[in-house]
Coordinates of C-alpha atoms (C1' of nucleotides) in Angstrom, one line a residue:
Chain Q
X214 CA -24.3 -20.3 190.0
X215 CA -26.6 -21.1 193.3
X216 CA -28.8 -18.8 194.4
X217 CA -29.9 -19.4 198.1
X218 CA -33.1 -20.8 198.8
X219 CA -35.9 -17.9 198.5
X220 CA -36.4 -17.0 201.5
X221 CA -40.2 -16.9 202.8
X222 CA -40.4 -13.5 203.9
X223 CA -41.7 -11.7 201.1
X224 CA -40.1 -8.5 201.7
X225 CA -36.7 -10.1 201.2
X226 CA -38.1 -12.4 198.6
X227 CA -39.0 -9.7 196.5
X228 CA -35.9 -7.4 196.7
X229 CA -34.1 -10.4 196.0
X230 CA -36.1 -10.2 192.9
X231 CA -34.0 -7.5 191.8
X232 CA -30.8 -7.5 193.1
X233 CA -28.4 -9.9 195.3
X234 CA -28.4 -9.4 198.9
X235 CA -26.0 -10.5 201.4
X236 CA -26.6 -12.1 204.7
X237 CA -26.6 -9.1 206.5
X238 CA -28.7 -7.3 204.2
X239 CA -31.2 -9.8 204.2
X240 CA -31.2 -10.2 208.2
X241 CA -31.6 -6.3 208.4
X242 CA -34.8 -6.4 205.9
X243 CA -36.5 -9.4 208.3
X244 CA -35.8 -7.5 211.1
X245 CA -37.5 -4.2 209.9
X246 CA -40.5 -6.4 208.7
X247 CA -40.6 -8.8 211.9
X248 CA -43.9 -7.7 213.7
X249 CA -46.3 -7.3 211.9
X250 CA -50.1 -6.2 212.8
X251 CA -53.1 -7.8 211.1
X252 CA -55.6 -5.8 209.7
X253 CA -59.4 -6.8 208.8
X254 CA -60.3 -6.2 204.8
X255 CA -62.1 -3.5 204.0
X256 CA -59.9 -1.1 206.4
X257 CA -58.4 2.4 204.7
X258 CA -54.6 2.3 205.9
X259 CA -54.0 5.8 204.7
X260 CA -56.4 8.7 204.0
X261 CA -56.0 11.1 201.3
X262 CA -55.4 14.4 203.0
X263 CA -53.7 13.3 205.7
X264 CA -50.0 13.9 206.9
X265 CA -48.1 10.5 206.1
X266 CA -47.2 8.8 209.0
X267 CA -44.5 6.0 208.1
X268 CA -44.2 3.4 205.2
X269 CA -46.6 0.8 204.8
X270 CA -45.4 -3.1 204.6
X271 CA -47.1 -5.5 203.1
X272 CA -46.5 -8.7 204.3
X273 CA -49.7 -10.7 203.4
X274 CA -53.4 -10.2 202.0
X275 CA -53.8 -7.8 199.1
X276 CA -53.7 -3.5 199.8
X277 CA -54.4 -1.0 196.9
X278 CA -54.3 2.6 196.4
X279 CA -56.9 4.8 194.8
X280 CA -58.2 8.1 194.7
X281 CA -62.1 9.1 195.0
X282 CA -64.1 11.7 192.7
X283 CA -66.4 14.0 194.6
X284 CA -69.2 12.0 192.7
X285 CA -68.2 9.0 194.9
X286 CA -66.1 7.3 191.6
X287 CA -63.7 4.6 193.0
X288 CA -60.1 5.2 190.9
X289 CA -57.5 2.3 191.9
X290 CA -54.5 3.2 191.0
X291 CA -52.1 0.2 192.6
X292 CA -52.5 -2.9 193.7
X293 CA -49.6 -3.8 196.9
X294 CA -49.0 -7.5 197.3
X295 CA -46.8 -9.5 199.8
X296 CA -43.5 -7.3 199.9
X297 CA -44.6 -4.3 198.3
X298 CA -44.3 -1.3 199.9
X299 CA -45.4 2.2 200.2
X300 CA -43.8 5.1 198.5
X301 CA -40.3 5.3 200.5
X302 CA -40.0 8.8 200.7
X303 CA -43.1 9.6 201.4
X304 CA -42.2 11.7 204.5
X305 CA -41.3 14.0 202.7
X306 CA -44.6 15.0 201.6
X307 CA -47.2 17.4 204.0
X308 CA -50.3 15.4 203.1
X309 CA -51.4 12.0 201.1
X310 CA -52.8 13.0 197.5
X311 CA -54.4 9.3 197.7
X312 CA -55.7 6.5 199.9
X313 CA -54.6 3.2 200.8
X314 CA -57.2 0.2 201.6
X315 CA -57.4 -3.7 202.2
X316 CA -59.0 -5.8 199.9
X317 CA -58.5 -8.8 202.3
X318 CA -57.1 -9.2 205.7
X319 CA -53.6 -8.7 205.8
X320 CA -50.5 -8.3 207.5
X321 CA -48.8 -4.9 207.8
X322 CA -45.8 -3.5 209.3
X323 CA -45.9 0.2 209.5
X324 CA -42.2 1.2 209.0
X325 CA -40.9 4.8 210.4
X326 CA -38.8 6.8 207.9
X327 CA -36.0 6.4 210.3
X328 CA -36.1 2.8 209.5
X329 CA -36.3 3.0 206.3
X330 CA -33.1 5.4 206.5
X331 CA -31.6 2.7 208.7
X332 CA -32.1 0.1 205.6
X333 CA -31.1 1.9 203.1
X334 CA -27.5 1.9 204.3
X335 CA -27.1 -1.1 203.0
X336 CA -26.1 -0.5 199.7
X337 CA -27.5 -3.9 198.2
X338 CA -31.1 -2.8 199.8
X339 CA -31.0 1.1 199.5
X340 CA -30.7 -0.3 195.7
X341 CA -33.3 -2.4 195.8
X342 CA -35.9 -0.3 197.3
X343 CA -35.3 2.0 194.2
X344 CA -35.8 -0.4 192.1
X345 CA -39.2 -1.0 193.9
X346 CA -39.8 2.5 193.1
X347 CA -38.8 2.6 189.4
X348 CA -41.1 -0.5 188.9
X349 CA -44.1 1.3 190.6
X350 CA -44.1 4.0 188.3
X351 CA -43.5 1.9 185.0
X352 CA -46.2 -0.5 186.3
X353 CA -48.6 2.8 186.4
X354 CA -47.7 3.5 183.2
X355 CA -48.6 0.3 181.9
X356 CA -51.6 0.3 183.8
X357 CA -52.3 3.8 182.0
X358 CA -51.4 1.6 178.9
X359 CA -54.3 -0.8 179.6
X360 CA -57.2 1.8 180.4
X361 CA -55.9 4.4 177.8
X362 CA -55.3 1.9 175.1
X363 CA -56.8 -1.9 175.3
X364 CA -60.3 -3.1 175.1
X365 CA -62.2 -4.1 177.9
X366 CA -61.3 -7.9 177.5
X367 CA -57.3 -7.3 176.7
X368 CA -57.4 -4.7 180.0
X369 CA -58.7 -7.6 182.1
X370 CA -56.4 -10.3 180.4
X371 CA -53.2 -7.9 181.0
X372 CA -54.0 -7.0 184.5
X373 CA -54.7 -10.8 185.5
X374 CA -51.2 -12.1 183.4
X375 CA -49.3 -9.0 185.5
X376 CA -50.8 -10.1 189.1
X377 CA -49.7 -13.5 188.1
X378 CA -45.9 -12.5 187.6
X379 CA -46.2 -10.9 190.6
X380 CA -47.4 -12.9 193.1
X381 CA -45.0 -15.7 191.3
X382 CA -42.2 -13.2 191.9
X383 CA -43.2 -13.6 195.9
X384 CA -43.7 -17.7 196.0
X385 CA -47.8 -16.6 195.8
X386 CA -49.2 -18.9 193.1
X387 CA -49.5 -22.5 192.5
X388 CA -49.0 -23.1 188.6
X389 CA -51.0 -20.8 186.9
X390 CA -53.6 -20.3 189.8
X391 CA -53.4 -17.8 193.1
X392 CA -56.0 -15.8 195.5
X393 CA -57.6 -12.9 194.1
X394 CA -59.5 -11.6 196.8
X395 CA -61.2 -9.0 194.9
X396 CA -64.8 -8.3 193.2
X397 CA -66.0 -8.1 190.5
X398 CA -66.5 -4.3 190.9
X399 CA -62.7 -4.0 192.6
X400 CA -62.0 -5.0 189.0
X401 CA -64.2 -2.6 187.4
X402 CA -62.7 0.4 189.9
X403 CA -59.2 -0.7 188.8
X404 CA -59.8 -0.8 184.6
X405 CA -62.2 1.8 183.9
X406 CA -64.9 0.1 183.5
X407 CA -68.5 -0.7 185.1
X408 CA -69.2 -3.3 187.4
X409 CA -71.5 -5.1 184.6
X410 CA -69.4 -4.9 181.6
X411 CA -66.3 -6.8 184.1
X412 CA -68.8 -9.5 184.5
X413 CA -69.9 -9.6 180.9
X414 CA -65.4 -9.8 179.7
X415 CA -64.8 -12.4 182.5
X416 CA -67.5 -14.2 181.2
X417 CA -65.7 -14.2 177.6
X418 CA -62.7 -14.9 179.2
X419 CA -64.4 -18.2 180.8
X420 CA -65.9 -19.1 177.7
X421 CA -63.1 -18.7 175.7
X422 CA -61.7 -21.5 178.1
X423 CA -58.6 -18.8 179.2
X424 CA -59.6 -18.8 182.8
X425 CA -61.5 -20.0 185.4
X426 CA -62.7 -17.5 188.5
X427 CA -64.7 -18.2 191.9
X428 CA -64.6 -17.6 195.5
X429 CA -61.5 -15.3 194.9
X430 CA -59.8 -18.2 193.2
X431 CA -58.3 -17.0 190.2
X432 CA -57.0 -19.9 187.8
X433 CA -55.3 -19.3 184.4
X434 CA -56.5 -22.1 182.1
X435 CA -54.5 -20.9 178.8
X436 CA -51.3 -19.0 179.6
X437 CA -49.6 -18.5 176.4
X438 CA -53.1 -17.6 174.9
X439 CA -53.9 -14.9 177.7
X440 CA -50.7 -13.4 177.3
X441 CA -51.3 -13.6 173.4
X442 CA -54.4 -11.7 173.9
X443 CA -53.7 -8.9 176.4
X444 CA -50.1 -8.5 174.5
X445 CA -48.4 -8.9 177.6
X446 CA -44.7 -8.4 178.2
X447 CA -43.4 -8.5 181.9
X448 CA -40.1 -6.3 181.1
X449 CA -41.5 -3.4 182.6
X450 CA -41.7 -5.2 186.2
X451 CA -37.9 -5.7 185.5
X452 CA -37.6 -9.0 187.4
X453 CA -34.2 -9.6 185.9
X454 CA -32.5 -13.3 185.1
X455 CA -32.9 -13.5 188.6
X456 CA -36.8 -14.3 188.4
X457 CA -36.7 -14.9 185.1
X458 CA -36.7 -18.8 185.8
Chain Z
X201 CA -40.3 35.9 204.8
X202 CA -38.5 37.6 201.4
X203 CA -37.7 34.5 199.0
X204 CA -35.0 34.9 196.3
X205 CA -35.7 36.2 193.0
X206 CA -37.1 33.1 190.8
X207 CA -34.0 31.9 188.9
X208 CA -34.3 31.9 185.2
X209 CA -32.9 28.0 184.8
X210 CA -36.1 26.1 184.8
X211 CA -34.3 23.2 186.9
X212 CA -33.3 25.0 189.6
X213 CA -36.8 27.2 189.7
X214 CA -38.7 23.6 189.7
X215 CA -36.7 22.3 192.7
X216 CA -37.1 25.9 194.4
X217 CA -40.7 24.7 194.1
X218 CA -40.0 21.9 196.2
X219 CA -37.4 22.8 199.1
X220 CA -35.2 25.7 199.6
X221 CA -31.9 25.9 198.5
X222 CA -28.3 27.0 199.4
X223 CA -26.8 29.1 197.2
X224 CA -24.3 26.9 196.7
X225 CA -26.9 24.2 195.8
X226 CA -28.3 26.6 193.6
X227 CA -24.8 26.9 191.8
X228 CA -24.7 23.2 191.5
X229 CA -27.8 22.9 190.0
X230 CA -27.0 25.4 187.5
X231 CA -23.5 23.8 186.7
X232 CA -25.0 20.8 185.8
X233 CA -27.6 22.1 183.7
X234 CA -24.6 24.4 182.0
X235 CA -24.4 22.8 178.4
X236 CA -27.5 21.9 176.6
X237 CA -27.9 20.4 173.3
X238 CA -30.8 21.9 170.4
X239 CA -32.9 18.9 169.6
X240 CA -35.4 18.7 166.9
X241 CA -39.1 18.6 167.1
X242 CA -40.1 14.8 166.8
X243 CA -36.5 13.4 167.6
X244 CA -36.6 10.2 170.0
X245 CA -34.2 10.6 172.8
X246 CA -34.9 7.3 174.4
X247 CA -36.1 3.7 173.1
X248 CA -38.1 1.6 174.8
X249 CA -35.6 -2.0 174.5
X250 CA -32.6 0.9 174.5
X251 CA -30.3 0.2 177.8
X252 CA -30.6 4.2 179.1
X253 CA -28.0 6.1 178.6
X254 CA -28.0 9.1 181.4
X255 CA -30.6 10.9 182.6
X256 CA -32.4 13.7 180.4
X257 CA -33.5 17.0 182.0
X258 CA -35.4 19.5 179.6
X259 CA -34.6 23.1 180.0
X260 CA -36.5 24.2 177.1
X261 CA -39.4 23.3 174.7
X262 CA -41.9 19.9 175.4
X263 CA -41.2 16.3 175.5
X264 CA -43.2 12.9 176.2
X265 CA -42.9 9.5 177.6
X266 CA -45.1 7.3 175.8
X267 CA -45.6 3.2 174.7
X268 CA -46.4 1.8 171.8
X269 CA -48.9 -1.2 171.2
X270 CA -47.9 -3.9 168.5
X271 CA -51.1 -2.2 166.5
X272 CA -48.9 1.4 166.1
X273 CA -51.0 2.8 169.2
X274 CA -49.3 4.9 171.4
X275 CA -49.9 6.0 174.8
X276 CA -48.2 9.4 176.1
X277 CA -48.0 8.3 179.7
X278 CA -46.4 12.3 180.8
X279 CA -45.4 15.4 179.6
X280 CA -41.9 16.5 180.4
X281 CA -41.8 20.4 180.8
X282 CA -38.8 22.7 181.1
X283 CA -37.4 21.9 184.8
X284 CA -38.4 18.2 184.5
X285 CA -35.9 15.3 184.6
X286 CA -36.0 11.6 183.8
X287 CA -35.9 9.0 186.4
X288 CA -32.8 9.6 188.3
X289 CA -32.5 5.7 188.7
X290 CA -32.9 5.0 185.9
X291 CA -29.2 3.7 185.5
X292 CA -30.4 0.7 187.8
X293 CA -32.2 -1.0 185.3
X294 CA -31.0 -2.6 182.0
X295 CA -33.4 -1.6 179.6
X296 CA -35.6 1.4 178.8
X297 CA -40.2 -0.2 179.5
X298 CA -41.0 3.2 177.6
X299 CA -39.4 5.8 174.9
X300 CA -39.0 9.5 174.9
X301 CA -39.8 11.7 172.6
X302 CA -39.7 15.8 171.9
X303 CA -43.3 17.7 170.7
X304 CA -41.6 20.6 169.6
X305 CA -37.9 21.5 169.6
X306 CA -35.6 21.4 172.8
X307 CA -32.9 22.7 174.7
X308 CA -31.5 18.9 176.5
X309 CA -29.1 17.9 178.9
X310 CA -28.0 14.6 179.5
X311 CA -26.8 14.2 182.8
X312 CA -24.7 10.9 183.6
X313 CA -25.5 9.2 186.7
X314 CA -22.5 10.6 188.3
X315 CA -23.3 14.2 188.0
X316 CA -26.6 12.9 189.8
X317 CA -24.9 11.4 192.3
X318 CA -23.2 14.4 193.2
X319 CA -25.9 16.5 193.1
X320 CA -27.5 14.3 195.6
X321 CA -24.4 15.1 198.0
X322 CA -26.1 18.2 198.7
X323 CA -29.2 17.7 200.9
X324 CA -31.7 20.4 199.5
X325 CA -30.9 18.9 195.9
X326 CA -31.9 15.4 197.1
X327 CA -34.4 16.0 198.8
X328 CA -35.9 18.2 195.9
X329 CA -35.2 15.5 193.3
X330 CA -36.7 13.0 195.4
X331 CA -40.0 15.0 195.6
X332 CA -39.8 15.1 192.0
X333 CA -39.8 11.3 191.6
X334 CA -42.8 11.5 194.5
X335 CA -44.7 14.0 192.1
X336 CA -43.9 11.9 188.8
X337 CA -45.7 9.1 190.6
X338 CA -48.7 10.9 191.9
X339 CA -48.8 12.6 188.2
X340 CA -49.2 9.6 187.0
X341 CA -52.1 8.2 189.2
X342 CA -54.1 11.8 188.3
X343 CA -53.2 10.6 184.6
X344 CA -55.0 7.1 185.5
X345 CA -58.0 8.9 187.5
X346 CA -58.4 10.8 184.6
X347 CA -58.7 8.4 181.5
X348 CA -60.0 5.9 183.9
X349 CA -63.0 7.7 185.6
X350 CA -63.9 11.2 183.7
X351 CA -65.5 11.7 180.4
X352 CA -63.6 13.1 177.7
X353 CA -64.6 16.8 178.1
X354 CA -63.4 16.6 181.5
X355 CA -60.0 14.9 180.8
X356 CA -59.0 17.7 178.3
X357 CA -60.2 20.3 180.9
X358 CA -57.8 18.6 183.6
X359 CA -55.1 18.2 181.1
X360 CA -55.0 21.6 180.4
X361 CA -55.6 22.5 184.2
X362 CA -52.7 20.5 185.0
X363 CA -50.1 21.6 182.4
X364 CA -51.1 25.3 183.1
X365 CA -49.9 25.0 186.9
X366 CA -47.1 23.3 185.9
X367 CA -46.0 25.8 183.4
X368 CA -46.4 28.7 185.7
X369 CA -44.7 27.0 188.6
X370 CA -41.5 27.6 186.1
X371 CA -42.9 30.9 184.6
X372 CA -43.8 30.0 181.6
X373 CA -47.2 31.3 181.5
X374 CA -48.7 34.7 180.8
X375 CA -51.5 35.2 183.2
X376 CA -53.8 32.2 182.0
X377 CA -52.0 31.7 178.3
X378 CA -49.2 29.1 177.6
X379 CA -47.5 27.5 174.5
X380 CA -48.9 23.9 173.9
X381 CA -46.9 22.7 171.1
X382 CA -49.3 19.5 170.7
X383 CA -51.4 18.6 168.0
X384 CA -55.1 17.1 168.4
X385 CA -53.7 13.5 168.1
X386 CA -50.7 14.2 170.8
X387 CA -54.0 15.4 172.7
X388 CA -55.5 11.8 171.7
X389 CA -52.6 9.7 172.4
X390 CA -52.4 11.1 176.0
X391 CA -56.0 11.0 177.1
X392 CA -57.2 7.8 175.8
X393 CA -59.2 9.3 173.1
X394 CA -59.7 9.4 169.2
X395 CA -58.5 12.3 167.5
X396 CA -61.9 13.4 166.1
X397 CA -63.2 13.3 169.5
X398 CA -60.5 15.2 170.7
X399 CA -61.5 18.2 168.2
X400 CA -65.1 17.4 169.0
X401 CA -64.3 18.3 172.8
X402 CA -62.1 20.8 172.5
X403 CA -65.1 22.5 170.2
X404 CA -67.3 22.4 173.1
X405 CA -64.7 23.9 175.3
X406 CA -64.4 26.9 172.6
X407 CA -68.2 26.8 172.6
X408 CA -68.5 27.0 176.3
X409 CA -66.2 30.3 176.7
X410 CA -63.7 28.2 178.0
X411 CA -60.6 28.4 176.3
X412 CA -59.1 29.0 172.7
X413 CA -56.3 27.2 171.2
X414 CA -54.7 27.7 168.1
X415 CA -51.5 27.3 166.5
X416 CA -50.2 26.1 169.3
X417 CA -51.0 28.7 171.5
X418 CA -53.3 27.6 174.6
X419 CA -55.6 30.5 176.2
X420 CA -57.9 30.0 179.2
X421 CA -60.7 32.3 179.3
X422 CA -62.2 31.3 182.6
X423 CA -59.8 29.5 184.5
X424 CA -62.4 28.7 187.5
X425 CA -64.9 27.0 185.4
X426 CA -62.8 25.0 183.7
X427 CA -61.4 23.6 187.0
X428 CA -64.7 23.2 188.0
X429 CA -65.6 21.1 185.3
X430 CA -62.3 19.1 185.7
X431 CA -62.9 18.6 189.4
X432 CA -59.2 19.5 189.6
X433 CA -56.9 20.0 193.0
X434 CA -53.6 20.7 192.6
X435 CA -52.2 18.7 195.7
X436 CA -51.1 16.5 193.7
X437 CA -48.4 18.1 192.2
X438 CA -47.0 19.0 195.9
X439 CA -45.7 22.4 195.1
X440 CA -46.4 23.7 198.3
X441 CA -46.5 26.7 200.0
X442 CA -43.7 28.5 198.5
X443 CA -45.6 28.3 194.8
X444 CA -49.0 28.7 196.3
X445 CA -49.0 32.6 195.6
Chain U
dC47 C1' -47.5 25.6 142.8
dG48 C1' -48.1 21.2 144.7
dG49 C1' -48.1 18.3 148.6
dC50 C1' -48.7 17.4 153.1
dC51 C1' -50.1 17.8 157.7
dG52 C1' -53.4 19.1 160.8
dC53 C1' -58.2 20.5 161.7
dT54 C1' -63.1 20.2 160.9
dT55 C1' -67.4 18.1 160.0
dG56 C1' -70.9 14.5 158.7
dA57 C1' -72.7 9.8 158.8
dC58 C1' -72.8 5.6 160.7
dT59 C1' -71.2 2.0 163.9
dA60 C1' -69.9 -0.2 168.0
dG61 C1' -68.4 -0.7 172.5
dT62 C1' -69.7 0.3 176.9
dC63 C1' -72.8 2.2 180.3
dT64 C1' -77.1 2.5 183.0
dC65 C1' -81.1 0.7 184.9
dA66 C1' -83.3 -3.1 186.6
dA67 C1' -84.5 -7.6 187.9
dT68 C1' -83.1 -12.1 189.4
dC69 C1' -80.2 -15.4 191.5
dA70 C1' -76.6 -17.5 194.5
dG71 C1' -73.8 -17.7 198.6
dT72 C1' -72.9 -16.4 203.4
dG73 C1' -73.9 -15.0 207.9
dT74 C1' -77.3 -13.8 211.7
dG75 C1' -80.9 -14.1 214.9
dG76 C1' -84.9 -16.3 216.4
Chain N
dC285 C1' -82.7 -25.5 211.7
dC286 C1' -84.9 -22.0 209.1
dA287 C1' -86.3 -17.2 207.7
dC288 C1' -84.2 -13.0 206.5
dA289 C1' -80.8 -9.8 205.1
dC290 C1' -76.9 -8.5 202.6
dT291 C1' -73.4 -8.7 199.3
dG292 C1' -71.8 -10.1 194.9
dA293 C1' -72.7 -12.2 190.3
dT294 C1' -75.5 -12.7 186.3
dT295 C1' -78.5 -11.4 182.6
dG296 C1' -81.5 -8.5 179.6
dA297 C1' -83.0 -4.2 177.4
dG298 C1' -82.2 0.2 175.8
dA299 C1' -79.5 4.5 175.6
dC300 C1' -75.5 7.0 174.7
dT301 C1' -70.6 8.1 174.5
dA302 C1' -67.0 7.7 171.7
dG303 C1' -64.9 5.3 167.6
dT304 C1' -64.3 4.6 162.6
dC305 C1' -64.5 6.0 158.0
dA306 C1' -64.5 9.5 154.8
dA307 C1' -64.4 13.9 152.7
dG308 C1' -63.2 18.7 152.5
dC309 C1' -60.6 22.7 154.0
dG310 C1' -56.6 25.6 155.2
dG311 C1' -52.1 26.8 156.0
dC312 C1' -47.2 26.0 155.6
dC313 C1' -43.0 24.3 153.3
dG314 C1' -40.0 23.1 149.7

DNA sequence: CGGCCGCTTGACTAGTCTCAATCAGTGTGG
DNA sequence: CCACACTGATTGAGACTAGTCAAGCGGCCG
């Protein structure tokens, strides 16, 4: 069986991921994501508190969510990469119980629900897009896996092998290497963990000769053995045969 | 603006909590939530690996989602209380990423995804289920806040903020008491913490006025403190104005 | 009555945090 | 083109939270 060629939109790229589209389907979802604004790093998309207004795109940089503690603690709680998108009913909510920020600059369609009601429709993509939500949860439970349950050197290891299925999963990476346009302290936000004891595990990590990491370059030196470490198992991102190649 | 008496099914009160509801959706909900099966404390109902099988809705007693690590480690990654229901998708995927399991015994249903799909033919009912999935999501980021950035005294506290409101939003609290059917290492398993800790915390709480707990039995003595100390908001769980009072 | 599970407590250890200083890279204005 | 400022990375020292190991206790069930 052929596939077609994946396409280089990675909103359509990534609900490919999961299920088969047809021509139509995938026209609607470039259409829906065909103007997009660009938005510096460092700018909050969404504020906790505040009444939703549509469903955030992202098309390409690097987003996340999080949540603040009064004492000015830093949670983040997702990362959203090219094609991921916000929570699609989120309408349906009066107010945001979290934030959404840029690590890098990006490009972001703001969807209205209507549109989103529009897509869904399709039958191919209204399945797809719950399939994006099923995989958000499990991947916060797995990320509650990692900060409940790993050491500070498996938490890293897991969270860099799962932004590396990822990003593959969207055309992102080259081999074992992509941009990860993030600090060292966006790291320490993410796991659990302070800002110096991220620096200290990377620096076991480089040592061990698993991975190298500068000027947001991320490069995976030792696949198998990273994966071996953090015990990683990509089933719960339920990329299918489709990706599996 | 006089609201209906609370129904005494759990389901339909925890979708009240949500949206209002036709009679006739009420009915529905009700129907489908007819027969229930008596499970065992300590039975799995799910297997992570397991292709899922229906969706499970608990109208009585406590259950838990939860991983395990290749070491025997498990994570509880949420509570399922009377009212709550699995992910409604969940037929779209081809294996279960996490298991389920009961704390004490149960009263299940076992919904297939048609009887799902025809409770989403009524408007309120979809809409209500679909905050649900909303709310299992934005549990689960307070779940990562919470092992991720407070200290262990403070994760109990929130825990136990967190499970009161839930209990009460489908009556099954009196005043500021409810049944936790959880031992000190469930406790553990869900917070990220060892079990000694665990008792070494919950010690503090006793010692601080707080609460009591024993055999199974949660009481809070001073509800506002304990919040306090937790730093805990209940937006999160988006049960509105109609549950406010 | 015995066994087992769950709770409690003590002693010691270890992983991680905090504080602090230094260094490197980038961008800016003079 | 250089001095300066700022952000982010690195490293050291010491403190502390939480984990591990171990023993004892109490209640419940068969």
């Amino acid at each position: 069986m052929t596939n077609p060629a994946p396409s280089s939109n990675p909103f359509v790229r990534k609900i490919e991921g999961f299920v088969s589209l047809t021509d139509e389907e995938r026209t609607a979802l470039a259409e829906a994501s065909a103007s997009p604004r660009t938005v510096k790093a460092g700018t909050m998309l969404v504020e906790e508190g505040q009444s939703p207004r549509g469903v955030h795109l992202i098309l390409e940089g690097m987003a996340y969510r999080y949540k603040l503690r009064a004492n000015g603690r830093r949670q983040i709680t997702a990362y959203l990469v090219p094609g991921d998108l916000g929570d699609i009913d989120v309408a349906l909510i009066g107010e945001m119980d979290h934030s959404i920020g840029t690590f890098s600059d990006c490009q972001v369609v703001r969807m209205s629900s209507e549109t989103v009601l529009r897509l869904q429709e399709h039958a191919g993509i209204a399945r797809g897009l719950r399939m994006g939500t099923l995989v958000d949860e499990a991947t916060l439970r797995e990320w509650l896996l990692n900060v409940g349950g790993r050491s500070a050197i498996e938490r890293l290891a897991h969270l860099l092998c799962e932004v590396h299925v990822r990003l593959d999963a969207v055309g992102l990476t080259k081999d074992t290497a992509y941009d990860l346009p993030l600090t060292q302290t966006d790291l320490a936000d993410t796991t659990g963990m302070s800002q110096v004891h991220v620096n200290r595990s990377l620096m076991e990590l480089r040592r061990g000769g698993l991975i190298t990491f500068r000027q947001r370059s991320m490069q995976i030196l030792n696949l198998p053995e990273l994966r071996r470490l953090a015990e990683f198992k990509a089933n719960y991102l339920h990329l299918g045969v489709r990706s599996a190649a």
